[in-house]
Each structure stands twice: as structure tokens, then as C-alpha cells.
mmCIF file of C-alpha atoms in Angstrom:
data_model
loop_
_atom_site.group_PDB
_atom_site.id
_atom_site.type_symbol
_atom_site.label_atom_id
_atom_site.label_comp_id
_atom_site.label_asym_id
_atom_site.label_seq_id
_atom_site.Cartn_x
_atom_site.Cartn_y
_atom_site.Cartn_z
ATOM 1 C CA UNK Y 1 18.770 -33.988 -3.851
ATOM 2 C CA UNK Y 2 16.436 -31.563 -6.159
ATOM 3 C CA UNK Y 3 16.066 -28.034 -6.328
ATOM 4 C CA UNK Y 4 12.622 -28.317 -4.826
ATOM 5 C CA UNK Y 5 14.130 -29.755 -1.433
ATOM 6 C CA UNK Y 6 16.366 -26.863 -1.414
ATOM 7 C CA UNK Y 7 13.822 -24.128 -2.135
ATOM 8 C CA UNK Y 8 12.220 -25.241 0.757
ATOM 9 C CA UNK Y 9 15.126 -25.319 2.720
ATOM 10 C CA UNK Y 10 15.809 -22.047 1.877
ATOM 11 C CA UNK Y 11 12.293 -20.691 2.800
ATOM 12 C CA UNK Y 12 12.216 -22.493 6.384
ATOM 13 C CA UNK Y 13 15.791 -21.065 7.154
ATOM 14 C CA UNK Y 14 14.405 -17.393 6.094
ATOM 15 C CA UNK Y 15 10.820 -17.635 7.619
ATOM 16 C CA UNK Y 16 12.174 -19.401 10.546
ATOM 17 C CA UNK Y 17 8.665 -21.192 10.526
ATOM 18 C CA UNK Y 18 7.121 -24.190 8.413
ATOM 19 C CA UNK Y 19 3.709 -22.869 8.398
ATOM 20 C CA UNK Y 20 5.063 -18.749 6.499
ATOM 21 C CA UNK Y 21 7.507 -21.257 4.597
ATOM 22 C CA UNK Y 22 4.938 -23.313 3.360
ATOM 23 C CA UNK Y 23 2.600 -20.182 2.184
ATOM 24 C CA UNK Y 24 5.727 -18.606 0.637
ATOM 25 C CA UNK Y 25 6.299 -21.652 -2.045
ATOM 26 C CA UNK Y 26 2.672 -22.405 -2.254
ATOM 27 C CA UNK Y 27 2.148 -25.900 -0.872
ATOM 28 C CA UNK Y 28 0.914 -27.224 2.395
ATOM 29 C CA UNK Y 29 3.078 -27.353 5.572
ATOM 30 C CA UNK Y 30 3.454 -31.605 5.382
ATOM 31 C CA UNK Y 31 5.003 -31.030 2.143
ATOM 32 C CA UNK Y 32 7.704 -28.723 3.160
ATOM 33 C CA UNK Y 33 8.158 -31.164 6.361
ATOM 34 C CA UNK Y 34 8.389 -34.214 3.990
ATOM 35 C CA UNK Y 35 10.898 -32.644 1.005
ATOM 36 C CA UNK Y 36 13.362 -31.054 4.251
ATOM 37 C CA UNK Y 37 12.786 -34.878 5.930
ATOM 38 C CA UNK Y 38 14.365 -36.284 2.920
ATOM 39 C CA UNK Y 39 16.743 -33.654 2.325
ATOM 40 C CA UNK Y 40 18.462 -33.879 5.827
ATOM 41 C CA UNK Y 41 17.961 -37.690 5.368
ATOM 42 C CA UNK Y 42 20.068 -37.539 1.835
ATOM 43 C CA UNK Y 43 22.936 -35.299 3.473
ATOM 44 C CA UNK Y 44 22.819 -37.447 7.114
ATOM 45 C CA UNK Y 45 22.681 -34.727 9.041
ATOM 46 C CA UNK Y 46 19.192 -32.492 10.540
ATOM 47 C CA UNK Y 47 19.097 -28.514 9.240
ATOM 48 C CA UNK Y 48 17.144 -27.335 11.694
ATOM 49 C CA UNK Y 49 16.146 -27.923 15.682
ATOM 50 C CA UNK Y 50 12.502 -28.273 15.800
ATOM 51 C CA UNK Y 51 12.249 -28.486 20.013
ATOM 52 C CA UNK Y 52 11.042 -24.749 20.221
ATOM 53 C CA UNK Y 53 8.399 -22.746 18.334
ATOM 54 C CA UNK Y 54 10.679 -21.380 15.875
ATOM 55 C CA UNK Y 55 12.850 -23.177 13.432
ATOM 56 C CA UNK Y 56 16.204 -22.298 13.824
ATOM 57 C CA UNK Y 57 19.276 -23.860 11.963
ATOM 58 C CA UNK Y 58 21.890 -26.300 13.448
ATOM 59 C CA UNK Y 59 25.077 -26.018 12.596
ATOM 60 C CA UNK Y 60 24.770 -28.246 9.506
ATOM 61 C CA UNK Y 61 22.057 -25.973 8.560
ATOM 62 C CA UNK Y 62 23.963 -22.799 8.923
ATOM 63 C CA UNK Y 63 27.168 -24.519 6.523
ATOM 64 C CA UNK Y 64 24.341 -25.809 3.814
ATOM 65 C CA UNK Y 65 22.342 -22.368 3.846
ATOM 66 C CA UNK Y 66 24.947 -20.033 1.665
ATOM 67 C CA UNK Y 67 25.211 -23.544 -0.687
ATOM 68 C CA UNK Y 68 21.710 -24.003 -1.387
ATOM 69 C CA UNK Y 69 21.205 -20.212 -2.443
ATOM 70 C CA UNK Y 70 23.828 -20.198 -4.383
ATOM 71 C CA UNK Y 71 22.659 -23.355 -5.985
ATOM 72 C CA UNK Y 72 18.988 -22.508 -6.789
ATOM 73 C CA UNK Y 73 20.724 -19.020 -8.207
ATOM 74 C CA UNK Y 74 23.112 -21.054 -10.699
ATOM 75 C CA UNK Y 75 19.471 -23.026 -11.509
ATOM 76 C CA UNK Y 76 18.061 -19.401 -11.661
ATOM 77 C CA UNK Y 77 21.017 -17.966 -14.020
ATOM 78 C CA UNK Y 78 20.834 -21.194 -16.866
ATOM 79 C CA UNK Y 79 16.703 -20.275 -17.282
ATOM 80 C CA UNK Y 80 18.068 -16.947 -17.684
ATOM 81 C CA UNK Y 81 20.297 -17.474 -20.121
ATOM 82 C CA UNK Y 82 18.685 -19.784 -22.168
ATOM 83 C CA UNK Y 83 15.947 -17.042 -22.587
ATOM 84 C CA UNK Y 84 17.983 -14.419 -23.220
ATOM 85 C CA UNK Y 85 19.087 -16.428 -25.973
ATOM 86 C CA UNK Y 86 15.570 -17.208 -27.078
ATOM 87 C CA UNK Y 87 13.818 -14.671 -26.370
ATOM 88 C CA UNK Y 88 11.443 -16.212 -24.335
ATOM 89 C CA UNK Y 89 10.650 -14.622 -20.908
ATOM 90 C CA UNK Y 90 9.542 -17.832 -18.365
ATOM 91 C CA UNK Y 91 10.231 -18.647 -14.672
ATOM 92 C CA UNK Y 92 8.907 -17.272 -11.475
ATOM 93 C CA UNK Y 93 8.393 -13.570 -10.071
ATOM 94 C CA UNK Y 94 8.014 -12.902 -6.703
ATOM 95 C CA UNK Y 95 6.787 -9.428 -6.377
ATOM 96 C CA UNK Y 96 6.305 -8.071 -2.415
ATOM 97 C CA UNK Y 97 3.557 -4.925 -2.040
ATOM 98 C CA UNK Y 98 3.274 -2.862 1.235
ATOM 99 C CA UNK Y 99 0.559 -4.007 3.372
ATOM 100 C CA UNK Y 100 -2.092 -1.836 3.071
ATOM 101 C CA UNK Y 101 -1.332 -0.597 -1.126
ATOM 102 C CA UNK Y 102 -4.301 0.085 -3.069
ATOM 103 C CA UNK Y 103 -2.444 1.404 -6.155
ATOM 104 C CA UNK Y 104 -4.296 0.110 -8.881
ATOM 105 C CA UNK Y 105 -1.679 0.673 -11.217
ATOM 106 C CA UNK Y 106 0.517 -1.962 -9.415
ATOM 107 C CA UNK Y 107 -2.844 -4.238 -10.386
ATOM 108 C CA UNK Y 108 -2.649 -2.969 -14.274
ATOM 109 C CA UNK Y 109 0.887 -4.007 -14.346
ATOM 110 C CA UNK Y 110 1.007 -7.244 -13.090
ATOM 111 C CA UNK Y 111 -1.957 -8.143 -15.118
ATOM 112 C CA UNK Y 112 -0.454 -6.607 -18.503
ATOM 113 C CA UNK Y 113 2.790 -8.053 -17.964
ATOM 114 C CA UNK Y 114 0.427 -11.605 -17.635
ATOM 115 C CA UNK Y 115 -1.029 -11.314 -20.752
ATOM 116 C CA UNK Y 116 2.049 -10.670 -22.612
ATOM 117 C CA UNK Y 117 4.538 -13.326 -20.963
ATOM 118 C CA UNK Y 118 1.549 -15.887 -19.502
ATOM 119 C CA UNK Y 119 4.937 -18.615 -19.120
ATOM 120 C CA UNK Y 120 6.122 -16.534 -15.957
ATOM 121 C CA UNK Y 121 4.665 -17.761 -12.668
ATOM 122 C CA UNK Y 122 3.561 -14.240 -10.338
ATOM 123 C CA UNK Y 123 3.690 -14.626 -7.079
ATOM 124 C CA UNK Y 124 2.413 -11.233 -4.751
ATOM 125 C CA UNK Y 125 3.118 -10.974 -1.208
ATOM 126 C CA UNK Y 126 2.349 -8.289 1.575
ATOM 127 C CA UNK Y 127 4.769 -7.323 4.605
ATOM 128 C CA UNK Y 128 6.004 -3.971 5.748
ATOM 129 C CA UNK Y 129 8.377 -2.214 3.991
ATOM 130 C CA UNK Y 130 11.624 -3.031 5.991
ATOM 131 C CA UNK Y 131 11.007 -6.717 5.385
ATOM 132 C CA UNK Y 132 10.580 -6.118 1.675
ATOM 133 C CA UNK Y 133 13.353 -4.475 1.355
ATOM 134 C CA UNK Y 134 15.361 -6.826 3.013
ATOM 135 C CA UNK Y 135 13.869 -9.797 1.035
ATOM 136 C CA UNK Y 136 14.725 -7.757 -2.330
ATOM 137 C CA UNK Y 137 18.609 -7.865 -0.650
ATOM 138 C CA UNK Y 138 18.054 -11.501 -0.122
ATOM 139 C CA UNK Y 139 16.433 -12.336 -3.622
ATOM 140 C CA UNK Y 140 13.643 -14.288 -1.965
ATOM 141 C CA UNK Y 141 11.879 -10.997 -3.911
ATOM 142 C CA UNK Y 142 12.619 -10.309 -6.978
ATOM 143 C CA UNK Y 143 10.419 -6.286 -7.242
ATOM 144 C CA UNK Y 144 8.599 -4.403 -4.423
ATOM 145 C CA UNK Y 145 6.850 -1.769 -3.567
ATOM 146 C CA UNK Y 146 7.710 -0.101 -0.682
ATOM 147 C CA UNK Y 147 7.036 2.875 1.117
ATOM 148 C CA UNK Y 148 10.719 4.656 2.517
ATOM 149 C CA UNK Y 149 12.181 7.732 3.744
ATOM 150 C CA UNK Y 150 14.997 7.505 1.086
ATOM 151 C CA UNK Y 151 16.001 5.309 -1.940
ATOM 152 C CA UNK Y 152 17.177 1.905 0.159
ATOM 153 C CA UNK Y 153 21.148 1.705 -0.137
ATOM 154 C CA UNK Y 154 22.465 -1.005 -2.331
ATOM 155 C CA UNK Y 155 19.206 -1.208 -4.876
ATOM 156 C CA UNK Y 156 17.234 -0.223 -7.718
ATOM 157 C CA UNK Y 157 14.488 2.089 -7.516
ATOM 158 C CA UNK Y 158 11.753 3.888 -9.122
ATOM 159 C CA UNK Y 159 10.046 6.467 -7.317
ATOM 160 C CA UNK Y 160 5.905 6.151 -8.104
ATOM 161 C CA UNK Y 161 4.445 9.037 -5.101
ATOM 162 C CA UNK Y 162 6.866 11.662 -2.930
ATOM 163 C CA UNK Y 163 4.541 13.338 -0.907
ATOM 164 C CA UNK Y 164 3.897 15.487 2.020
ATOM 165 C CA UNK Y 165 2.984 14.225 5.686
ATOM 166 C CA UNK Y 166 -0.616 15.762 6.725
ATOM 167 C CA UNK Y 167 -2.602 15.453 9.661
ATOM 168 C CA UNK Y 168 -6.313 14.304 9.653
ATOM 169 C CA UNK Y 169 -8.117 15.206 12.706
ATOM 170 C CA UNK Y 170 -12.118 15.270 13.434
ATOM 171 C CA UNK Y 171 -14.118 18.763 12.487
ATOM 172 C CA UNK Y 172 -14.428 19.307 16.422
ATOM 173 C CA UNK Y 173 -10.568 18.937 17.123
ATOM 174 C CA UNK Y 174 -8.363 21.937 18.012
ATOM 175 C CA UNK Y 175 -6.217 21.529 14.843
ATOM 176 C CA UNK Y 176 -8.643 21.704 12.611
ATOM 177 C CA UNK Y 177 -9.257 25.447 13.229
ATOM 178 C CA UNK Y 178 -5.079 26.171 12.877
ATOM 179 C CA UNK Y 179 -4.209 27.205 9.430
ATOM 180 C CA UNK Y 180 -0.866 26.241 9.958
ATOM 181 C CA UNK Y 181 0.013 22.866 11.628
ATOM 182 C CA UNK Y 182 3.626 22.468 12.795
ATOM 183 C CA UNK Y 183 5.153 19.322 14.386
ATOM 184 C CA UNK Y 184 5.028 20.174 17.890
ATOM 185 C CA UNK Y 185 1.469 20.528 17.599
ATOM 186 C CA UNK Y 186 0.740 17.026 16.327
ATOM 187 C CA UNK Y 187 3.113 15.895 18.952
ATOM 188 C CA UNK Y 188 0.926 17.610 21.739
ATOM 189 C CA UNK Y 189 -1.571 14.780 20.881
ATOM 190 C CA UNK Y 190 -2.146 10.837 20.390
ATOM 191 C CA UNK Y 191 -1.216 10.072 17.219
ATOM 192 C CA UNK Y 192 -2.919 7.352 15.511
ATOM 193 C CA UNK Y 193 -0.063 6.224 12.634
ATOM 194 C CA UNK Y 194 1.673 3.328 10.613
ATOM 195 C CA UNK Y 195 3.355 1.179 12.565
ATOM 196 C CA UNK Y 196 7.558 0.957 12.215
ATOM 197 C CA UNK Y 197 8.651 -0.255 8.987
ATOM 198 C CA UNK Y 198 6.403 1.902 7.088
ATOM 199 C CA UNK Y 199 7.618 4.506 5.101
ATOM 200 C CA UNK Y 200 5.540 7.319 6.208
ATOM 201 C CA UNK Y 201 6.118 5.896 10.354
ATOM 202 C CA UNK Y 202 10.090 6.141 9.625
ATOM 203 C CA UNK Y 203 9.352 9.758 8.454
ATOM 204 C CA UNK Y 204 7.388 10.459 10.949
ATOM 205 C CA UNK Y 205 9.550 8.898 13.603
ATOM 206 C CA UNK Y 206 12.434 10.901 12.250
ATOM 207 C CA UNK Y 207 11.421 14.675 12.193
ATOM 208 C CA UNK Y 208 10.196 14.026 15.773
ATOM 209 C CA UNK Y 209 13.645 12.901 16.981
ATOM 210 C CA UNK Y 210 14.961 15.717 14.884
ATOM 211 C CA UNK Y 211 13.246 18.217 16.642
ATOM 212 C CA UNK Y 212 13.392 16.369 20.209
ATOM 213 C CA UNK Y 213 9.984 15.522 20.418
ATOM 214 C CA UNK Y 214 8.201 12.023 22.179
ATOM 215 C CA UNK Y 215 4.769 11.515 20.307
ATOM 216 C CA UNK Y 216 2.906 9.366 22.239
ATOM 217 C CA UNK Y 217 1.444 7.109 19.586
ATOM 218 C CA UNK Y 218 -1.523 5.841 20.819
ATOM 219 C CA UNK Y 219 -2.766 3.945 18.363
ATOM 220 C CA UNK Y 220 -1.295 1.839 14.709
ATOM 221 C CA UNK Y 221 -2.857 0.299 12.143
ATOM 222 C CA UNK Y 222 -1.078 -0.804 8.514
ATOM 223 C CA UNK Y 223 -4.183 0.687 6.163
ATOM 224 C CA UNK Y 224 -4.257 3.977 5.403
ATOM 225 C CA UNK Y 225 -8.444 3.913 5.925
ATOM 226 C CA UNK Y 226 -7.915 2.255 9.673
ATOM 227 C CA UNK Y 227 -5.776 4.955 10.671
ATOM 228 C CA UNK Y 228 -8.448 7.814 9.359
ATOM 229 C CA UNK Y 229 -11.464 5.740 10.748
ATOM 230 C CA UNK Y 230 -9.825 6.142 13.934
ATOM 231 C CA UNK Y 231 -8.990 9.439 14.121
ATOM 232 C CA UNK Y 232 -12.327 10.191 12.924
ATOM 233 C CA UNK Y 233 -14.071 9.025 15.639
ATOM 234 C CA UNK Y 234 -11.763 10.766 18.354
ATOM 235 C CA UNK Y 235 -8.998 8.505 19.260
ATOM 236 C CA UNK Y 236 -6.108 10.814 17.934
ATOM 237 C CA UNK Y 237 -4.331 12.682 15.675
ATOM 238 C CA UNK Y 238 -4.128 10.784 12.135
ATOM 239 C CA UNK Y 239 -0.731 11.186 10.373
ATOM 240 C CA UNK Y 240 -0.846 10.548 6.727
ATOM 241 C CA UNK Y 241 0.890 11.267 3.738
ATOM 242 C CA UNK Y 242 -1.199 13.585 1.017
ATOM 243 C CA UNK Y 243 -2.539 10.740 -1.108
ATOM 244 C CA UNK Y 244 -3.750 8.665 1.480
ATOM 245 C CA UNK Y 245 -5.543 11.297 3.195
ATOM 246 C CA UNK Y 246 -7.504 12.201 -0.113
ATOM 247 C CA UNK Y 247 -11.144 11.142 -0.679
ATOM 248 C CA UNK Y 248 -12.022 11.142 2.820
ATOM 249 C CA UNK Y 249 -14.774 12.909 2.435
ATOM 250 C CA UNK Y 250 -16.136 16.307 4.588
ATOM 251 C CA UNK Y 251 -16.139 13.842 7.916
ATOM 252 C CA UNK Y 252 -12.250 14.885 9.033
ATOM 253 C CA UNK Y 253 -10.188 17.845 7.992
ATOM 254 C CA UNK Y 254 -6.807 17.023 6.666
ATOM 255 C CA UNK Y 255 -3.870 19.886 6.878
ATOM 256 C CA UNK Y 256 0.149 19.319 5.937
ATOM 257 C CA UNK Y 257 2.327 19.591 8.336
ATOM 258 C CA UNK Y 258 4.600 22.458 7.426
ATOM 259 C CA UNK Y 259 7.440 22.253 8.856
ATOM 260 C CA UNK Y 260 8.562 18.671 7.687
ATOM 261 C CA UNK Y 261 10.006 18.462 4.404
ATOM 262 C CA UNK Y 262 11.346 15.229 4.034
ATOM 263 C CA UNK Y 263 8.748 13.681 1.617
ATOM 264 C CA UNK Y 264 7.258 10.528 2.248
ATOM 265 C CA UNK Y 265 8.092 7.625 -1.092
ATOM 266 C CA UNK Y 266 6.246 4.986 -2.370
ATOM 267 C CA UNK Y 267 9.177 3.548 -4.657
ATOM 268 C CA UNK Y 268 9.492 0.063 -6.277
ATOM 269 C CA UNK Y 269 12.755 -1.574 -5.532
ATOM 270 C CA UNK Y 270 14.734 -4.697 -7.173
ATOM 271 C CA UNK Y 271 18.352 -5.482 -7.022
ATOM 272 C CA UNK Y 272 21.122 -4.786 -10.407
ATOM 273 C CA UNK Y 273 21.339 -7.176 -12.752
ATOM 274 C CA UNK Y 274 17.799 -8.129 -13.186
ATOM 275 C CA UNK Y 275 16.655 -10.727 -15.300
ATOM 276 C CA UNK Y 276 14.504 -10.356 -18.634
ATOM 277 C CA UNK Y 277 11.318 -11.237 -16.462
ATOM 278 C CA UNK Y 278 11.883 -8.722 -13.965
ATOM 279 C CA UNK Y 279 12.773 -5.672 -16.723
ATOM 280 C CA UNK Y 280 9.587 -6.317 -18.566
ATOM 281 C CA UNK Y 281 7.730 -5.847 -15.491
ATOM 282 C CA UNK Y 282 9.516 -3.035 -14.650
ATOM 283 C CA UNK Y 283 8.918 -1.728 -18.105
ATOM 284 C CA UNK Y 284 4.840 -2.409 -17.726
ATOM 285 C CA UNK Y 285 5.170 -0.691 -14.011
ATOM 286 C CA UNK Y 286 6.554 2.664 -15.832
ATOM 287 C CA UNK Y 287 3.782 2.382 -18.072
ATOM 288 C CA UNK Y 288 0.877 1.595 -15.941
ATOM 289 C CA UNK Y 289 2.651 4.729 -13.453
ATOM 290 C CA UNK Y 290 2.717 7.136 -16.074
ATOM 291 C CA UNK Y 291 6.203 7.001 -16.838
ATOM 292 C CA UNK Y 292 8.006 6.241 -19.590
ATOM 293 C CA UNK Y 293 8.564 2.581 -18.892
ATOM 294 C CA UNK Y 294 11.766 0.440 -17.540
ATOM 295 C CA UNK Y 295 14.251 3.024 -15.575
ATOM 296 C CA UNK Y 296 17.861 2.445 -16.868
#
């Protein structure tokens, strides 16, 4: 039995799917199939039911899962130690963005932090927030960049943007002659937004259920440009926080929505305890933000 087989254990059991599995560790599908073939072949017993599309655990799977995490983290916790020790900063990051980011200080980081610890393997991802955060919980990621309604419960987080929601609507649209744009008057059109997960979408979501309103959303797209493009050209009412909406140019007119207060976040996240890797990245992310480096 090696760690390998296990990794890949782990990532079929969380994926639920060879093909995402075999992405997430970075080899090809008949790999993954071969190392779990051996694995289940070592212990005498299958992990997982292959007869429908997704792969889902049998009960020997289910009683080895919690075992081989806790495994590759003891693996996980000698490296760590061992550098600590040393001083030398090696291993793996996995480090999850939102889909759609183009923060190009996220970019800075990740490349600084390469150049001064080139031993550390990065690995960068893209899902919606909800799944990132959840795969921070997990510690299948080890630092993401989300975008939330409120600092997620149980982890770390930096704050990067806290913004405003705004509404970008076409130069002929009936907004765009209000000064003032409340709620209720998005709501009274389509709305093109995010789609659930999404920071801004859960913000969104919630100050209409506040106030008792039923947007009909009409249309969703995960980048920030989509969403404009289509509002743009007459298909609804854009919601956006203020960042995103900036730089569009004189083709749309972009107001805030005044009467929602709850900001919309773009935060990184990471569980306590981090290792050395994941504090000098943190420490590079404060810098390349503006900040004074690695929150306490």
C-alpha cells in the first residue's frame, strides 16, 4: 500500500468521478483506475461500485475513507515537521480561486511565493465558492479565494474587496434614468446574475428574501464580463458588485443599489494550524493585496 494509492482513493471518494479525480492529482484517468485496482486488490475488498455513472463508495470504502485521510495527514504532518525544523518550506499547495477571478494580485502572489520556495509544488483550481469552501474544511485545499456573504464559520480569513451590489443596465433601460435604485426595482426585472454559490448571488439571493421579493433570474453566467455583455445587449438587469462593474466603458450605466448594505467579500480562506508553506503564501498574498502581509 503507498500513499499514492491512497491519494487517489481519497480524490475518487471526494469527486465521486475518475475523470475530476484524475485532473485533481494530475495524471490520466487509467492511472487512478490502475493505483485504486491494486489498492482494493492489496486490502481484498472493492472501494467503490462502478455500475452507475458516479463512483460511489461500498461499505469497505466508506470504513477505509476516514483512515486514508488521516493517513496521508500523518504523511502531511512529518514533511511538516521536518521543515519546521529545517527551515526549508517543500511539499504541495493546493490553492482553489473563484471561477471567474481576474485579480492579478492573486497571480503576483503565487508567482513570488514560486520564486522564493521553487521546492513547493502549486497546484490552482477553479469552482464556485461553496465548493471551495467546503474543500478548505476538507483539506483537499489548502488557501482559497472565495467570494461570501460573511467570513465562512470554522476558518481563517482575510478579507481582499467588501463592496457594494450595483446594477448595470443598457443606456435605453428605465433604470438608467433613476438616480436612486432600490431593490424592488431590480426585482421588477430579469436579472442576469452569478449563479448560487457565488458570493455576490448569496447576497443577492438574501436581501431579496429579506424583503419578500421573487427575482426572476433570467439569465447566469460565472464571469463577471458574461453577465455585463448580457445585460448590455438587453437581456436583463446585470447585478454586480462595484469592482466588477468598473471599466465597462460608456456602453451600460452602472448604479448601487441603495438599500442593500450587506457588502459583497472576496476573502481568502484556509483552515488553523497552517503549515509553513501555506503562511508564506499567505504572507506574499498580504503583500501582493496591499496589506501588511500574513494575518495572525
Amino acid at each position: 500500500m503507498e500513499l499514492r494509492q491512497l491519494e487517489y482513493f481519497v480524490a475518487v471518494a471526494e469527486e465521486r468521478n475518475f475523470t475530476r479525480a484524475a485532473e485533481r492529482v494530475h495524471i490520466s484517468q487509467s492511472g487512478v483506475s490502475a493505483q485504486i485496482r491494486q489498492l482494493e486488490r492489496e486490502l481484498g475488498a472493492e472501494l467503490f461500485d462502478r455500475s452507475a455513472r458516479t463512483a460511489t463508495l461500498t461499505p469497505a470504502g466508506r470504513a477505509a475513507l476516514d483512515h486514508a485521510r488521516a493517513t496521508l495527514a500523518a504523511a502531511g504532518a512529518v514533511g511538516q515537521a521536518v521543515g519546521e525544523v529545517t527551515g526549508l518550506i517543500r511539499g504541495r499547495l493546493v490553492i482553489g480561486m473563484v471561477i471567474g477571478c481576474t485579480l492579478t494580485p492573486l497571480f503576483d502572489a503565487l508567482a513570488a511565493f514560486h520564486r522564493a520556495h521553487p521546492g513547493v509544488e502549486i497546484s490552482l483550481l477553479e469552482d464556485n465558492s461553496d465548493r471551495l469552501v467546503e474543500a478548505v474544511r476538507l483539506g483537499t485545499v489548502d488557501v482559497a479565494l472565495v467570494g461570501t456573504a460573511a467570513a465562512p464559520e470554522g476558518l481563517q480569513s482575510l478579507t481582499i474587496i467588501s463592496e457594494r451590489l450595483v446594477v448595470v443596465v443598457p443606456e435605453d433601460h428605465p433604470l438608467a434614468s433613476r438616480r436612486r435604485v432600490a431593490l424592488r426595482h431590480v426585482a421588477a426585472h430579469p436579472v442576469v446574475c452569478m449563479p448560487p454559490g457565488t458570493g455576490l448571488r448569496t447576497v443577492f439571493d438574501g436581501a431579496c428574501a429579506a424583503r419578500d421579493l421573487r427575482p426572476r433570474i433570467a439569465l447566469q453566467a460565472s464571469a463577471a464580463d458574461a453577465v455585463a455583455a448580457l445585460a448590455a445587449r438587453g437581456l436583463g438587469v446585470a447585478v454586480l458588485s462595484e469592482s466588477m462593474a468598473a471599466g465597462l466603458g460608456d456602453r451600460v450605466v452602472v448604479r448601487a443599489i441603495d438599500d442593500v448594505d450587506t457588502p459583497a467579500l472576496l476573502a481568502l480562506v484556509w483552515r488553523t494550524g497552517q503549515s509553513p508553506a501555506v503562511r508564506e503564501l499567505l504572507a506574499h498574498c498580504g503583500r501582493a493585496f496591499g496589506g501588511p502581509g500574513s494575518p495572525a
